[in-house]
Coordinates of C-alpha atoms in Angstrom, one line a residue:
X1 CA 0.0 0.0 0.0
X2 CA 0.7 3.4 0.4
X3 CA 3.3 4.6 3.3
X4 CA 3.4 7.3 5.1
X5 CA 7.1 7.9 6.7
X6 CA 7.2 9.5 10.0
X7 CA 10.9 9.5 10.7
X8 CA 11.5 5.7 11.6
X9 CA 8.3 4.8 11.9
X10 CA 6.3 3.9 9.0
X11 CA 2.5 2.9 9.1
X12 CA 0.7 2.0 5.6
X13 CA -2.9 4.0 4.9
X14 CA -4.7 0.8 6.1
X15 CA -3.1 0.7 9.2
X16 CA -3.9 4.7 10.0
X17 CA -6.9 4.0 8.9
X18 CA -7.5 0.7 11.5
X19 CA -6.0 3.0 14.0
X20 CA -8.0 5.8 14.1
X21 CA -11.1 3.4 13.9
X22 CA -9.7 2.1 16.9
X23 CA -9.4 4.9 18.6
X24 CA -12.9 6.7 17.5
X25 CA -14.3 3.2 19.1
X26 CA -12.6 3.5 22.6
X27 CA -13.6 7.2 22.8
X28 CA -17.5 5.8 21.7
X29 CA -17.2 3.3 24.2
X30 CA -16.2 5.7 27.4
X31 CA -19.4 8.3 26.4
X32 CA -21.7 4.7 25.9
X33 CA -20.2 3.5 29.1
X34 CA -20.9 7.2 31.1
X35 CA -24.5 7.3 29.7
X36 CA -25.3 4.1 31.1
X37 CA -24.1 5.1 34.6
X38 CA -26.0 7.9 33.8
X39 CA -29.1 6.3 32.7
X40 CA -29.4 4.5 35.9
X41 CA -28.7 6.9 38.5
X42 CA -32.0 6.4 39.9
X43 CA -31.8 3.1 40.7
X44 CA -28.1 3.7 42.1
X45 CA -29.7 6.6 44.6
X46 CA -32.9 4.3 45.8
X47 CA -30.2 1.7 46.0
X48 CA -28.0 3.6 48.3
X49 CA -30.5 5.5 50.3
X50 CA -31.7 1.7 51.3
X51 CA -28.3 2.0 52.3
X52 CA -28.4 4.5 54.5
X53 CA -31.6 3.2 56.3
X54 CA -30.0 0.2 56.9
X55 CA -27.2 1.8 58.8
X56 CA -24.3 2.1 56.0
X57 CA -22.1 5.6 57.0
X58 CA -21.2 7.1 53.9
X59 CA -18.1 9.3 53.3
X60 CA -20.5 12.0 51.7
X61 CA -21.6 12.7 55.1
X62 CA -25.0 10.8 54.7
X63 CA -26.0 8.6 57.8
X64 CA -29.7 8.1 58.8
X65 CA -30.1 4.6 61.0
X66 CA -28.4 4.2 64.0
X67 CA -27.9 0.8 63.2
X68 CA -25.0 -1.8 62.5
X69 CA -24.2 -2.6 59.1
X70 CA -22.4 -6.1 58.2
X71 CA -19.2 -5.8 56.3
X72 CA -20.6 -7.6 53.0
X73 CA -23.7 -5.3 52.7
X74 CA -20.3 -2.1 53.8
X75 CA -18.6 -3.5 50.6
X76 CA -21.9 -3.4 48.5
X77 CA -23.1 -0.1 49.9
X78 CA -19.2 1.3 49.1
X79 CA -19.2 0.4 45.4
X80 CA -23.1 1.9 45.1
X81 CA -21.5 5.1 46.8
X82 CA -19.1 5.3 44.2
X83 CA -21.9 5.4 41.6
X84 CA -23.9 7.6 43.2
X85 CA -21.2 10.4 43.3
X86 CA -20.7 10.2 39.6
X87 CA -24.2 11.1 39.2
X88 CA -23.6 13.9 41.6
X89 CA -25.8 13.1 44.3
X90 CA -25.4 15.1 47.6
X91 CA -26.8 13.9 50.7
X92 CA -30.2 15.7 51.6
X93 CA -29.6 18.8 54.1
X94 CA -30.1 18.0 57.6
X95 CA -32.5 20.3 60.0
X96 CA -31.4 20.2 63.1
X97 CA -34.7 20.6 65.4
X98 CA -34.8 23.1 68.3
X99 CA -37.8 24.2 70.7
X100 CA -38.2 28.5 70.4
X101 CA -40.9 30.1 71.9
X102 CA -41.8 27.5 74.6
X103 CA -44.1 29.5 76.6
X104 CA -46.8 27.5 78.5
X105 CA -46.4 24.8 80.8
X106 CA -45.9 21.2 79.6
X107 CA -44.3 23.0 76.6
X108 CA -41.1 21.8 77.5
X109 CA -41.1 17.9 78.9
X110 CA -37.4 17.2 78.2
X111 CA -36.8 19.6 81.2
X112 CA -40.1 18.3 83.5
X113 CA -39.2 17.4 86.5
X114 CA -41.2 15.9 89.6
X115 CA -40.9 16.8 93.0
X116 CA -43.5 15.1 94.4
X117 CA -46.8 13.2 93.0
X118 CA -48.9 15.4 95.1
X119 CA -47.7 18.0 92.8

């Protein structure tokens, strides 16, 4: 065939040819393989907020159960984390609950205290 000479290294037109089709492929196959992840990021999120409520303490500062989770379901839960971030899922915001404006009597039982029953 053909040759094109690039100092030593020679490559004939059906070679540059296979190459770039090669290359055009792999780049193909990393978008086809990031719109799959993509495609099921809803499924990776229910999957890993059943996580969550099962006790798995995630490194994206999600926790919900105050619960034990076995090492197996950690591993699983890990690898679902991973999948989750690439969809760029962000744990929920946590409200933190106070009592304002407690003013009438019973308002406030975390503070009752009894004297006396007769009371």
């Amino acid at each position: 065939g053909i040759n094109a000479e690039y100092g030593d290294f020679h490559l004939t037109v059906n070679m540059r040819s296979l190459l770039f089709v090669g290359v055009a492929f792999w780049l193909w196959l990393q978008n086809a393989e990031d719109y799959l992840e993509q495609r099921n990021c809803g499924k990776h999120i229910k999957d890993f907020e059943d996580c969550l409520d099962k006790g798995y303490r995630s490194d994206l500062g999600c926790h919900r159960a105050d619960k034990e989770i076995g090492q197996k379901k950690a591993r699983s839960c890990l690898v679902t984390e991973d999948k989750v971030k690439k969809c760029g899922y962000q744990c929920p915001a946590v409200t933190e609950c106070k009592r304002e404006n407690v003013q009438f009597v019973g308002a406030d039982l975390s503070n009752f205290q009894v004297q006396d029953f007769d009371d």
